[in-house]
Every structure is written in structure tokens, then in C-alpha cells.
Amino acid sequence: MANPSVGQDTKVLLAEREETIEKRLNEILSSYEGRKDELIPILQRVQRTFGYLPEPAMKRVAKFLKLPESTVFGVGTFYAQFKLVPSGRNIIRVCRGTACHVRGGARILREVEKHLGIKPGESSPDLEYCLETVACFGACALAPVMVLNNKVHGRMTKAKVKKILAAINKET
């Protein structure tokens, strides 16, 4: 027989999450005047706070700025800097530029995918990792390049991928 309290526990967790979002949003919005030209800075701050743009937050921003929700969602989906779903805490970016491609960048990407079990644009189920690809980092002399949380790792090999990811696992 199913546990009847599971549904209630989920409702409590969701209510607590919404309360937390509302409280933190109030703190963020108190720094702004409510002008329409503040939309992008507000969304940037919301994303820095939550790691993405939660739907309730975008609705609240729309109300605060007296904008249609569609306008706020439009901005949130138009710019690549904004994410609408939670992203992994550790962001791994693999370069797909010409120099990296020629020197084995695809092999590095496959190794990261294999190790984490995710594809570019995805986050691990535990939200520990997010995998992205970038057209070029501009570090061609270090190709192939992988960036972990803004730290550049050059001249990557499959063995280096394993070593770097193992080290980050020990830190967490």
C-alpha cells in the first residue's frame, strides 16, 4: 500500500521552495525602482541567486515591472546567458573550435560525456555537473581545451579528463 504522506511531503517541500523564492526575490527587487529598463539586470541577479530563472520568479518580475509575462519570458528565452532549468553546480565547457577539433576536441567531449553520463546542454541528475560546448575559447595554443568552472585546462587528453573530474569529485 502506498504511503499517503508522500503526497503531503511533496506539497510541503514545494510550498517551502516557493516561500524561499519569494523571500529572496523580495530582497532582489528591493534594490530596483520598477523601471522597464531594469529587466535584464534583474534577471541576471535572479539567475546568479538561483542558478537559473525559476518560473515563479519570472512571473513576479513581470508583475514588479508591470510587464506582460510573455515579455519577461521572451527575454529569458532569447538570451543564451539565461537558463530556464536548474544547471549543474560545476560547469564543464569543451571547446569545439578549429584548433581544438584538429587536436582531438571531439575525443575529449566524448570522454567527458562518458564519465558524466550526460550530453552537451544537460546537467547530471544530482545537479553536480553541467556540460556545454563553446565555439572557441581563444586558447588555441593550448588545444584541445576544457574549462571547468572558469579554470582553463589545456592540452587535454582522456587521462587528464579522468584526473580532473576525479579531483573535483573529491572536493565535493
Tab-separated table of N, CA and C in Angstrom:
chain	number	residue	atom	x	y	z
A	1	MET	N	0.839	-1.187	0.000
A	1	MET	CA	0.000	0.000	0.000
A	1	MET	C	0.884	1.251	0.000
A	2	ALA	N	0.519	2.247	-0.796
A	2	ALA	CA	1.316	3.465	-0.923
A	2	ALA	C	1.211	4.305	0.344
A	3	ASN	N	2.259	5.006	0.628
A	3	ASN	CA	2.302	5.884	1.797
A	3	ASN	C	1.532	7.168	1.474
A	4	PRO	N	0.413	7.430	2.170
A	4	PRO	CA	-0.388	8.614	1.856
A	4	PRO	C	0.309	9.924	2.193
A	5	SER	N	1.338	9.883	3.039
A	5	SER	CA	2.016	11.123	3.425
A	5	SER	C	3.005	11.609	2.373
A	6	VAL	N	3.352	10.751	1.404
A	6	VAL	CA	4.323	11.155	0.389
A	6	VAL	C	3.810	12.369	-0.372
A	7	GLY	N	2.563	12.352	-0.781
A	7	GLY	CA	1.998	13.486	-1.496
A	7	GLY	C	2.028	14.748	-0.661
A	8	GLN	N	1.710	14.625	0.609
A	8	GLN	CA	1.716	15.775	1.517
A	8	GLN	C	3.136	16.304	1.704
A	9	ASP	N	4.116	15.398	1.849
A	9	ASP	CA	5.513	15.818	1.998
A	9	ASP	C	5.960	16.625	0.782
A	10	THR	N	5.589	16.166	-0.390
A	10	THR	CA	5.945	16.869	-1.624
A	10	THR	C	5.319	18.261	-1.633
A	11	LYS	N	4.062	18.366	-1.229
A	11	LYS	CA	3.385	19.663	-1.193
A	11	LYS	C	4.084	20.609	-0.214
A	12	VAL	N	4.506	20.085	0.929
A	12	VAL	CA	5.206	20.905	1.927
A	12	VAL	C	6.529	21.402	1.344
A	13	LEU	N	7.286	20.514	0.692
A	13	LEU	CA	8.564	20.911	0.103
A	13	LEU	C	8.368	21.988	-0.962
A	14	LEU	N	7.346	21.820	-1.805
A	14	LEU	CA	7.080	22.813	-2.843
A	14	LEU	C	6.696	24.161	-2.228
A	15	ALA	N	5.887	24.134	-1.184
A	15	ALA	CA	5.488	25.373	-0.513
A	15	ALA	C	6.709	26.063	0.097
A	16	GLU	N	7.597	25.288	0.719
A	16	GLU	CA	8.819	25.852	1.305
A	16	GLU	C	9.697	26.461	0.219
A	17	ARG	N	9.792	25.772	-0.919
A	17	ARG	CA	10.596	26.269	-2.042
A	17	ARG	C	10.034	27.592	-2.546
A	18	GLU	N	8.710	27.659	-2.706
A	18	GLU	CA	8.086	28.898	-3.173
A	18	GLU	C	8.286	30.033	-2.174
A	19	GLU	N	8.216	29.727	-0.891
A	19	GLU	CA	8.459	30.744	0.140
A	19	GLU	C	9.886	31.272	0.048
A	20	THR	N	10.843	30.363	-0.148
A	20	THR	CA	12.249	30.751	-0.259
A	20	THR	C	12.455	31.631	-1.482
A	21	ILE	N	11.868	31.237	-2.605
A	21	ILE	CA	11.987	32.029	-3.827
A	21	ILE	C	11.399	33.416	-3.595
A	22	GLU	N	10.215	33.473	-3.005
A	22	GLU	CA	9.551	34.758	-2.763
A	22	GLU	C	10.391	35.657	-1.854
A	23	LYS	N	10.940	35.090	-0.790
A	23	LYS	CA	11.751	35.874	0.145
A	23	LYS	C	12.990	36.439	-0.548
A	24	ARG	N	13.677	35.601	-1.283
A	24	ARG	CA	14.903	36.051	-1.955
A	24	ARG	C	14.580	37.046	-3.065
A	25	LEU	N	13.441	36.858	-3.736
A	25	LEU	CA	13.024	37.807	-4.765
A	25	LEU	C	12.736	39.173	-4.161
A	26	ASN	N	12.079	39.188	-3.017
A	26	ASN	CA	11.808	40.463	-2.347
A	26	ASN	C	13.103	41.203	-2.063
A	27	GLU	N	14.136	40.464	-1.620
A	27	GLU	CA	15.442	41.079	-1.359
A	27	GLU	C	16.033	41.664	-2.640
A	28	ILE	N	15.937	40.900	-3.731
A	28	ILE	CA	16.483	41.354	-5.018
A	28	ILE	C	15.730	42.584	-5.505
A	29	LEU	N	14.418	42.486	-5.552
A	29	LEU	CA	13.604	43.559	-6.126
A	29	LEU	C	13.652	44.843	-5.307
A	30	SER	N	13.963	44.738	-4.026
A	30	SER	CA	14.038	45.943	-3.183
A	30	SER	C	15.173	46.873	-3.627
A	31	SER	N	16.100	46.347	-4.427
A	31	SER	CA	17.223	47.147	-4.921
A	31	SER	C	16.887	47.899	-6.207
A	32	TYR	N	15.693	47.692	-6.733
A	32	TYR	CA	15.311	48.282	-8.015
A	32	TYR	C	14.091	49.176	-7.861
A	33	GLU	N	13.912	50.059	-8.842
A	33	GLU	CA	12.817	51.030	-8.806
A	33	GLU	C	11.557	50.549	-9.515
A	34	GLY	N	11.662	49.488	-10.321
A	34	GLY	CA	10.498	49.000	-11.060
A	34	GLY	C	10.393	49.560	-12.461
A	35	ARG	N	11.511	50.068	-12.982
A	35	ARG	CA	11.535	50.594	-14.358
A	35	ARG	C	11.741	49.443	-15.338
A	36	LYS	N	11.128	49.555	-16.494
A	36	LYS	CA	11.206	48.511	-17.523
A	36	LYS	C	12.649	48.241	-17.968
A	37	ASP	N	13.496	49.283	-17.950
A	37	ASP	CA	14.882	49.099	-18.392
A	37	ASP	C	15.719	48.317	-17.382
A	38	GLU	N	15.124	47.942	-16.265
A	38	GLU	CA	15.836	47.148	-15.264
A	38	GLU	C	15.638	45.642	-15.470
A	39	LEU	N	14.871	45.261	-16.486
A	39	LEU	CA	14.536	43.850	-16.688
A	39	LEU	C	15.763	42.951	-16.764
A	40	ILE	N	16.686	43.243	-17.655
A	40	ILE	CA	17.844	42.352	-17.824
A	40	ILE	C	18.719	42.316	-16.566
A	41	PRO	N	19.043	43.458	-15.951
A	41	PRO	CA	19.821	43.369	-14.707
A	41	PRO	C	19.109	42.566	-13.613
A	42	ILE	N	17.793	42.700	-13.532
A	42	ILE	CA	17.056	41.923	-12.527
A	42	ILE	C	17.147	40.437	-12.852
A	43	LEU	N	16.937	40.071	-14.110
A	43	LEU	CA	17.018	38.655	-14.488
A	43	LEU	C	18.417	38.107	-14.250
A	44	GLN	N	19.437	38.909	-14.506
A	44	GLN	CA	20.809	38.464	-14.239
A	44	GLN	C	21.013	38.193	-12.750
A	45	ARG	N	20.492	39.060	-11.931
A	45	ARG	CA	20.642	38.879	-10.484
A	45	ARG	C	19.839	37.680	-9.988
A	46	VAL	N	18.645	37.494	-10.539
A	46	VAL	CA	17.834	36.327	-10.182
A	46	VAL	C	18.590	35.050	-10.545
A	47	GLN	N	19.179	35.048	-11.729
A	47	GLN	CA	19.915	33.847	-12.146
A	47	GLN	C	21.143	33.608	-11.272
A	48	ARG	N	21.849	34.668	-10.911
A	48	ARG	CA	23.006	34.496	-10.011
A	48	ARG	C	22.556	33.916	-8.672
A	49	THR	N	21.397	34.324	-8.213
A	49	THR	CA	20.881	33.879	-6.925
A	49	THR	C	20.429	32.428	-6.955
A	50	PHE	N	19.665	32.052	-7.979
A	50	PHE	CA	19.061	30.725	-8.030
A	50	PHE	C	19.788	29.741	-8.951
A	51	GLY	N	20.683	30.247	-9.802
A	51	GLY	CA	21.374	29.382	-10.759
A	51	GLY	C	20.597	29.196	-12.049
A	52	TYR	N	19.379	29.712	-12.086
A	52	TYR	CA	18.524	29.680	-13.281
A	52	TYR	C	17.369	30.632	-13.015
A	53	LEU	N	16.441	30.741	-13.978
A	53	LEU	CA	15.291	31.619	-13.810
A	53	LEU	C	14.052	30.783	-13.504
A	54	PRO	N	13.721	30.609	-12.226
A	54	PRO	CA	12.519	29.841	-11.890
A	54	PRO	C	11.266	30.551	-12.427
A	55	GLU	N	10.292	29.777	-12.875
A	55	GLU	CA	9.065	30.346	-13.435
A	55	GLU	C	8.373	31.307	-12.466
A	56	PRO	N	8.216	30.942	-11.172
A	56	PRO	CA	7.570	31.888	-10.257
A	56	PRO	C	8.324	33.221	-10.157
A	57	ALA	N	9.645	33.159	-10.266
A	57	ALA	CA	10.444	34.386	-10.196
A	57	ALA	C	10.194	35.254	-11.424
A	58	MET	N	10.108	34.645	-12.591
A	58	MET	CA	9.875	35.426	-13.808
A	58	MET	C	8.492	36.077	-13.770
A	59	LYS	N	7.503	35.360	-13.238
A	59	LYS	CA	6.159	35.930	-13.116
A	59	LYS	C	6.171	37.118	-12.155
A	60	ARG	N	6.891	36.967	-11.067
A	60	ARG	CA	6.975	38.031	-10.054
A	60	ARG	C	7.700	39.247	-10.612
A	61	VAL	N	8.745	39.034	-11.405
A	61	VAL	CA	9.477	40.138	-12.040
A	61	VAL	C	8.548	40.874	-13.004
A	62	ALA	N	7.765	40.117	-13.766
A	62	ALA	CA	6.823	40.738	-14.697
A	62	ALA	C	5.848	41.643	-13.945
A	63	LYS	N	5.329	41.154	-12.845
A	63	LYS	CA	4.384	41.933	-12.041
A	63	LYS	C	5.068	43.181	-11.480
A	64	PHE	N	6.287	43.015	-10.973
A	64	PHE	CA	7.040	44.124	-10.383
A	64	PHE	C	7.301	45.231	-11.412
A	65	LEU	N	7.643	44.833	-12.644
A	65	LEU	CA	7.970	45.804	-13.693
A	65	LEU	C	6.750	46.239	-14.499
A	66	LYS	N	5.575	45.667	-14.145
A	66	LYS	CA	4.329	45.957	-14.867
A	66	LYS	C	4.492	45.660	-16.358
A	67	LEU	N	5.071	44.487	-16.632
A	67	LEU	CA	5.267	43.991	-17.989
A	67	LEU	C	4.454	42.722	-18.176
A	68	PRO	N	4.044	42.431	-19.413
A	68	PRO	CA	3.393	41.137	-19.640
A	68	PRO	C	4.377	40.003	-19.346
A	69	GLU	N	3.873	38.910	-18.788
A	69	GLU	CA	4.739	37.757	-18.516
A	69	GLU	C	5.437	37.300	-19.786
A	70	SER	N	4.738	37.405	-20.923
A	70	SER	CA	5.325	36.967	-22.198
A	70	SER	C	6.580	37.763	-22.536
A	71	THR	N	6.628	39.023	-22.147
A	71	THR	CA	7.818	39.845	-22.399
A	71	THR	C	8.990	39.352	-21.571
A	72	VAL	N	8.747	39.082	-20.301
A	72	VAL	CA	9.821	38.599	-19.420
A	72	VAL	C	10.290	37.220	-19.878
A	73	PHE	N	9.356	36.332	-20.195
A	73	PHE	CA	9.737	35.006	-20.673
A	73	PHE	C	10.450	35.100	-22.017
A	74	GLY	N	10.033	36.046	-22.851
A	74	GLY	CA	10.692	36.247	-24.143
A	74	GLY	C	12.150	36.635	-23.986
A	75	VAL	N	12.419	37.550	-23.055
A	75	VAL	CA	13.801	37.960	-22.795
A	75	VAL	C	14.583	36.789	-22.199
A	76	GLY	N	13.946	36.067	-21.275
A	76	GLY	CA	14.613	34.929	-20.631
A	76	GLY	C	14.964	33.816	-21.605
A	77	THR	N	14.183	33.660	-22.659
A	77	THR	CA	14.470	32.602	-23.637
A	77	THR	C	15.318	33.098	-24.797
A	78	PHE	N	15.342	34.404	-25.037
A	78	PHE	CA	16.094	34.946	-26.170
A	78	PHE	C	17.597	34.921	-25.926
A	79	TYR	N	18.024	35.332	-24.747
A	79	TYR	CA	19.454	35.452	-24.462
A	79	TYR	C	20.024	34.143	-23.944
A	80	ALA	N	21.134	33.725	-24.554
A	80	ALA	CA	21.771	32.451	-24.190
A	80	ALA	C	22.298	32.458	-22.758
A	81	GLN	N	22.520	33.625	-22.181
A	81	GLN	CA	23.048	33.688	-20.808
A	81	GLN	C	22.045	33.184	-19.782
A	82	PHE	N	20.761	33.180	-20.140
A	82	PHE	CA	19.732	32.776	-19.185
A	82	PHE	C	19.366	31.317	-19.343
A	83	LYS	N	19.149	30.662	-18.222
A	83	LYS	CA	18.746	29.259	-18.201
A	83	LYS	C	17.402	29.151	-17.513
A	84	LEU	N	16.519	28.341	-18.079
A	84	LEU	CA	15.180	28.180	-17.521
A	84	LEU	C	15.048	26.924	-16.673
A	85	VAL	N	16.086	26.130	-16.648
A	85	VAL	CA	16.084	24.924	-15.822
A	85	VAL	C	17.344	24.945	-14.965
A	86	PRO	N	17.286	24.306	-13.802
A	86	PRO	CA	18.477	24.292	-12.945
A	86	PRO	C	19.679	23.713	-13.684
A	87	SER	N	20.809	24.278	-13.427
A	87	SER	CA	22.047	23.868	-14.074
A	87	SER	C	22.981	23.273	-13.033
A	88	GLY	N	23.858	22.405	-13.485
A	88	GLY	CA	24.816	21.788	-12.576
A	88	GLY	C	25.712	22.814	-11.902
A	89	ARG	N	26.135	22.494	-10.697
A	89	ARG	CA	26.982	23.392	-9.904
A	89	ARG	C	28.356	23.568	-10.540
A	90	ASN	N	28.906	22.504	-11.094
A	90	ASN	CA	30.207	22.550	-11.765
A	90	ASN	C	29.959	22.576	-13.263
A	91	ILE	N	30.354	23.672	-13.903
A	91	ILE	CA	30.107	23.834	-15.335
A	91	ILE	C	31.361	23.448	-16.107
A	92	ILE	N	31.185	22.470	-16.977
A	92	ILE	CA	32.285	21.996	-17.814
A	92	ILE	C	31.986	22.410	-19.246
A	93	ARG	N	32.934	23.136	-19.843
A	93	ARG	CA	32.786	23.572	-21.225
A	93	ARG	C	33.926	22.976	-22.033
A	94	VAL	N	33.566	22.404	-23.172
A	94	VAL	CA	34.567	21.825	-24.056
A	94	VAL	C	34.566	22.627	-25.350
A	95	CYS	N	35.741	23.017	-25.786
A	95	CYS	CA	35.884	23.830	-26.987
A	95	CYS	C	35.694	22.979	-28.246
A	96	ARG	N	34.945	23.536	-29.194
A	96	ARG	CA	34.738	22.887	-30.489
A	96	ARG	C	35.356	23.697	-31.622
A	97	GLY	N	36.242	24.620	-31.279
A	97	GLY	CA	36.888	25.444	-32.292
A	97	GLY	C	37.781	24.609	-33.195
A	98	THR	N	38.254	25.220	-34.264
A	98	THR	CA	39.044	24.508	-35.276
A	98	THR	C	40.299	23.864	-34.691
A	99	ALA	N	41.093	24.632	-33.951
A	99	ALA	CA	42.334	24.083	-33.393
A	99	ALA	C	42.028	22.920	-32.442
A	100	CYS	N	41.006	23.080	-31.608
A	100	CYS	CA	40.642	22.010	-30.672
A	100	CYS	C	40.107	20.795	-31.431
A	101	HIS	N	39.333	21.046	-32.472
A	101	HIS	CA	38.796	19.945	-33.274
A	101	HIS	C	39.934	19.138	-33.903
A	102	VAL	N	40.880	19.844	-34.505
A	102	VAL	CA	42.001	19.185	-35.174
A	102	VAL	C	42.845	18.387	-34.180
A	103	ARG	N	42.949	18.878	-32.951
A	103	ARG	CA	43.796	18.231	-31.941
A	103	ARG	C	43.026	17.287	-31.008
A	104	GLY	N	41.809	16.907	-31.397
A	104	GLY	CA	41.108	15.869	-30.640
A	104	GLY	C	40.029	16.345	-29.690
A	105	GLY	N	39.480	17.521	-29.899
A	105	GLY	CA	38.432	18.050	-29.035
A	105	GLY	C	37.209	17.150	-28.954
A	106	ALA	N	36.839	16.521	-30.073
A	106	ALA	CA	35.671	15.626	-30.081
A	106	ALA	C	35.924	14.422	-29.161
A	107	ARG	N	37.136	13.934	-29.153
A	107	ARG	CA	37.505	12.809	-28.281
A	107	ARG	C	37.393	13.215	-26.806
A	108	ILE	N	37.800	14.446	-26.508
A	108	ILE	CA	37.705	14.960	-25.135
A	108	ILE	C	36.235	15.076	-24.733
A	109	LEU	N	35.418	15.610	-25.634
A	109	LEU	CA	33.991	15.747	-25.347
A	109	LEU	C	33.359	14.376	-25.094
A	110	ARG	N	33.669	13.399	-25.924
A	110	ARG	CA	33.125	12.043	-25.722
A	110	ARG	C	33.541	11.471	-24.371
A	111	GLU	N	34.777	11.731	-23.958
A	111	GLU	CA	35.264	11.220	-22.661
A	111	GLU	C	34.501	11.869	-21.496
A	112	VAL	N	34.262	13.169	-21.599
A	112	VAL	CA	33.502	13.861	-20.547
A	112	VAL	C	32.076	13.317	-20.517
A	113	GLU	N	31.464	13.166	-21.693
A	113	GLU	CA	30.103	12.615	-21.780
A	113	GLU	C	30.045	11.232	-21.140
A	114	LYS	N	31.022	10.406	-21.457
A	114	LYS	CA	31.070	9.039	-20.924
A	114	LYS	C	31.215	9.054	-19.396
A	115	HIS	N	32.101	9.892	-18.916
A	115	HIS	CA	32.380	9.952	-17.475
A	115	HIS	C	31.176	10.473	-16.681
A	116	LEU	N	30.493	11.494	-17.232
A	116	LEU	CA	29.380	12.123	-16.509
A	116	LEU	C	28.012	11.524	-16.856
A	117	GLY	N	27.937	10.849	-18.000
A	117	GLY	CA	26.657	10.276	-18.421
A	117	GLY	C	25.664	11.314	-18.912
A	118	ILE	N	26.174	12.444	-19.398
A	118	ILE	CA	25.307	13.490	-19.938
A	118	ILE	C	25.853	14.007	-21.261
A	119	LYS	N	24.998	14.670	-22.015
A	119	LYS	CA	25.358	15.267	-23.299
A	119	LYS	C	25.435	16.787	-23.136
A	120	PRO	N	26.038	17.480	-24.113
A	120	PRO	CA	26.078	18.942	-24.051
A	120	PRO	C	24.667	19.521	-23.908
A	121	GLY	N	24.554	20.525	-23.038
A	121	GLY	CA	23.266	21.149	-22.774
A	121	GLY	C	22.507	20.495	-21.631
A	122	GLU	N	23.060	19.427	-21.068
A	122	GLU	CA	22.398	18.714	-19.978
A	122	GLU	C	23.149	18.902	-18.666
A	123	SER	N	22.433	18.631	-17.593
A	123	SER	CA	23.035	18.601	-16.259
A	123	SER	C	22.874	17.198	-15.708
A	124	SER	N	23.785	16.804	-14.838
A	124	SER	CA	23.665	15.492	-14.208
A	124	SER	C	22.435	15.495	-13.308
A	125	PRO	N	21.828	14.328	-13.088
A	125	PRO	CA	20.613	14.265	-12.265
A	125	PRO	C	20.781	14.858	-10.867
A	126	ASP	N	21.987	14.783	-10.308
A	126	ASP	CA	22.231	15.341	-8.973
A	126	ASP	C	22.583	16.831	-9.012
A	127	LEU	N	22.540	17.417	-10.221
A	127	LEU	CA	22.879	18.825	-10.455
A	127	LEU	C	24.292	19.183	-10.005
A	128	GLU	N	25.164	18.195	-10.024
A	128	GLU	CA	26.558	18.431	-9.683
A	128	GLU	C	27.327	18.970	-10.902
A	129	TYR	N	26.950	18.521	-12.111
A	129	TYR	CA	27.664	18.900	-13.330
A	129	TYR	C	26.722	19.372	-14.418
A	130	CYS	N	27.220	20.299	-15.213
A	130	CYS	CA	26.533	20.783	-16.406
A	130	CYS	C	27.580	20.728	-17.516
A	131	LEU	N	27.199	20.202	-18.674
A	131	LEU	CA	28.138	20.089	-19.791
A	131	LEU	C	27.693	20.998	-20.929
A	132	GLU	N	28.623	21.814	-21.402
A	132	GLU	CA	28.356	22.726	-22.504
A	132	GLU	C	29.499	22.649	-23.501
A	133	THR	N	29.208	23.058	-24.727
A	133	THR	CA	30.275	23.223	-25.711
A	133	THR	C	30.310	24.702	-26.100
A	134	VAL	N	31.487	25.141	-26.525
A	134	VAL	CA	31.695	26.527	-26.913
A	134	VAL	C	32.377	26.535	-28.267
A	135	ALA	N	32.006	27.495	-29.111
A	135	ALA	CA	32.581	27.569	-30.458
A	135	ALA	C	34.095	27.770	-30.406
A	136	CYS	N	34.573	28.633	-29.527
A	136	CYS	CA	36.017	28.850	-29.390
A	136	CYS	C	36.295	29.634	-28.124
A	137	PHE	N	37.295	29.201	-27.373
A	137	PHE	CA	37.706	29.931	-26.170
A	137	PHE	C	38.790	30.952	-26.481
A	138	GLY	N	39.455	30.786	-27.610
A	138	GLY	CA	40.557	31.678	-27.937
A	138	GLY	C	41.855	31.256	-27.275
A	139	ALA	N	41.926	30.009	-26.862
A	139	ALA	CA	43.151	29.474	-26.253
A	139	ALA	C	43.718	28.398	-27.177
A	140	CYS	N	43.793	28.717	-28.443
A	140	CYS	CA	44.146	27.740	-29.472
A	140	CYS	C	45.514	27.100	-29.268
A	141	ALA	N	46.441	27.826	-28.694
A	141	ALA	CA	47.777	27.271	-28.453
A	141	ALA	C	47.732	26.134	-27.436
A	142	LEU	N	46.646	26.071	-26.646
A	142	LEU	CA	46.507	25.033	-25.618
A	142	LEU	C	45.577	23.902	-26.056
A	143	ALA	N	45.176	23.897	-27.305
A	143	ALA	CA	44.188	22.928	-27.797
A	143	ALA	C	44.652	21.486	-27.591
A	144	PRO	N	43.677	20.608	-27.318
A	144	PRO	CA	42.261	20.857	-27.056
A	144	PRO	C	42.051	21.378	-25.630
A	145	VAL	N	41.020	22.218	-25.483
A	145	VAL	CA	40.786	22.919	-24.221
A	145	VAL	C	39.453	22.500	-23.595
A	146	MET	N	39.490	22.361	-22.274
A	146	MET	CA	38.293	22.141	-21.481
A	146	MET	C	38.340	23.171	-20.348
A	147	VAL	N	37.200	23.774	-20.041
A	147	VAL	CA	37.143	24.753	-18.963
A	147	VAL	C	36.204	24.204	-17.895
A	148	LEU	N	36.698	24.152	-16.677
A	148	LEU	CA	35.907	23.686	-15.545
A	148	LEU	C	35.757	24.855	-14.583
A	149	ASN	N	34.522	25.339	-14.428
A	149	ASN	CA	34.246	26.464	-13.528
A	149	ASN	C	35.189	27.639	-13.781
A	150	ASN	N	35.343	27.994	-15.037
A	150	ASN	CA	36.161	29.134	-15.480
A	150	ASN	C	37.667	28.923	-15.348
A	151	LYS	N	38.104	27.719	-15.006
A	151	LYS	CA	39.537	27.424	-14.991
A	151	LYS	C	39.873	26.648	-16.271
A	152	VAL	N	40.788	27.202	-17.053
A	152	VAL	CA	41.160	26.611	-18.346
A	152	VAL	C	42.123	25.451	-18.133
A	153	HIS	N	41.803	24.344	-18.767
A	153	HIS	CA	42.680	23.171	-18.769
A	153	HIS	C	43.041	22.902	-20.226
A	154	GLY	N	44.321	23.038	-20.536
A	154	GLY	CA	44.774	22.889	-21.916
A	154	GLY	C	45.503	21.586	-22.168
A	155	ARG	N	45.712	21.338	-23.476
A	155	ARG	CA	46.386	20.130	-23.949
A	155	ARG	C	45.750	18.890	-23.326
A	156	MET	N	44.421	18.876	-23.400
A	156	MET	CA	43.652	17.818	-22.760
A	156	MET	C	43.857	16.459	-23.420
A	157	THR	N	43.835	15.445	-22.577
A	157	THR	CA	43.857	14.053	-23.004
A	157	THR	C	42.733	13.347	-22.257
A	158	LYS	N	42.420	12.142	-22.665
A	158	LYS	CA	41.394	11.377	-21.955
A	158	LYS	C	41.820	11.143	-20.500
A	159	ALA	N	43.088	10.890	-20.287
A	159	ALA	CA	43.596	10.663	-18.935
A	159	ALA	C	43.455	11.929	-18.082
A	160	LYS	N	43.711	13.105	-18.672
A	160	LYS	CA	43.561	14.362	-17.930
A	160	LYS	C	42.102	14.605	-17.558
A	161	VAL	N	41.189	14.268	-18.464
A	161	VAL	CA	39.758	14.414	-18.168
A	161	VAL	C	39.423	13.612	-16.923
A	162	LYS	N	39.826	12.345	-16.897
A	162	LYS	CA	39.541	11.478	-15.743
A	162	LYS	C	40.142	12.046	-14.462
A	163	LYS	N	41.371	12.523	-14.555
A	163	LYS	CA	42.074	13.050	-13.379
A	163	LYS	C	41.376	14.311	-12.842
A	164	ILE	N	41.004	15.234	-13.730
A	164	ILE	CA	40.359	16.484	-13.325
A	164	ILE	C	38.996	16.204	-12.708
A	165	LEU	N	38.215	15.333	-13.344
A	165	LEU	CA	36.881	15.022	-12.817
A	165	LEU	C	36.965	14.249	-11.501
A	166	ALA	N	37.962	13.404	-11.362
A	166	ALA	CA	38.149	12.681	-10.094
A	166	ALA	C	38.510	13.665	-8.982
A	167	ALA	N	39.338	14.661	-9.304
A	167	ALA	CA	39.739	15.652	-8.308
A	167	ALA	C	38.539	16.483	-7.856
A	168	ILE	N	37.681	16.859	-8.796
A	168	ILE	CA	36.508	17.673	-8.419
A	168	ILE	C	35.538	16.820	-7.599
A	169	ASN	N	35.465	15.517	-7.868
A	169	ASN	CA	34.614	14.630	-7.077
A	169	ASN	C	35.082	14.548	-5.627
A	170	LYS	N	36.404	14.585	-5.422
A	170	LYS	CA	36.950	14.522	-4.061
A	170	LYS	C	36.653	15.792	-3.288
A	171	GLU	N	36.563	16.932	-3.996
A	171	GLU	CA	36.308	18.229	-3.354
A	171	GLU	C	34.868	18.341	-2.875
A	172	THR	N	33.951	17.628	-3.543
A	172	THR	CA	32.527	17.783	-3.212
A	172	THR	C	32.073	16.755	-2.201
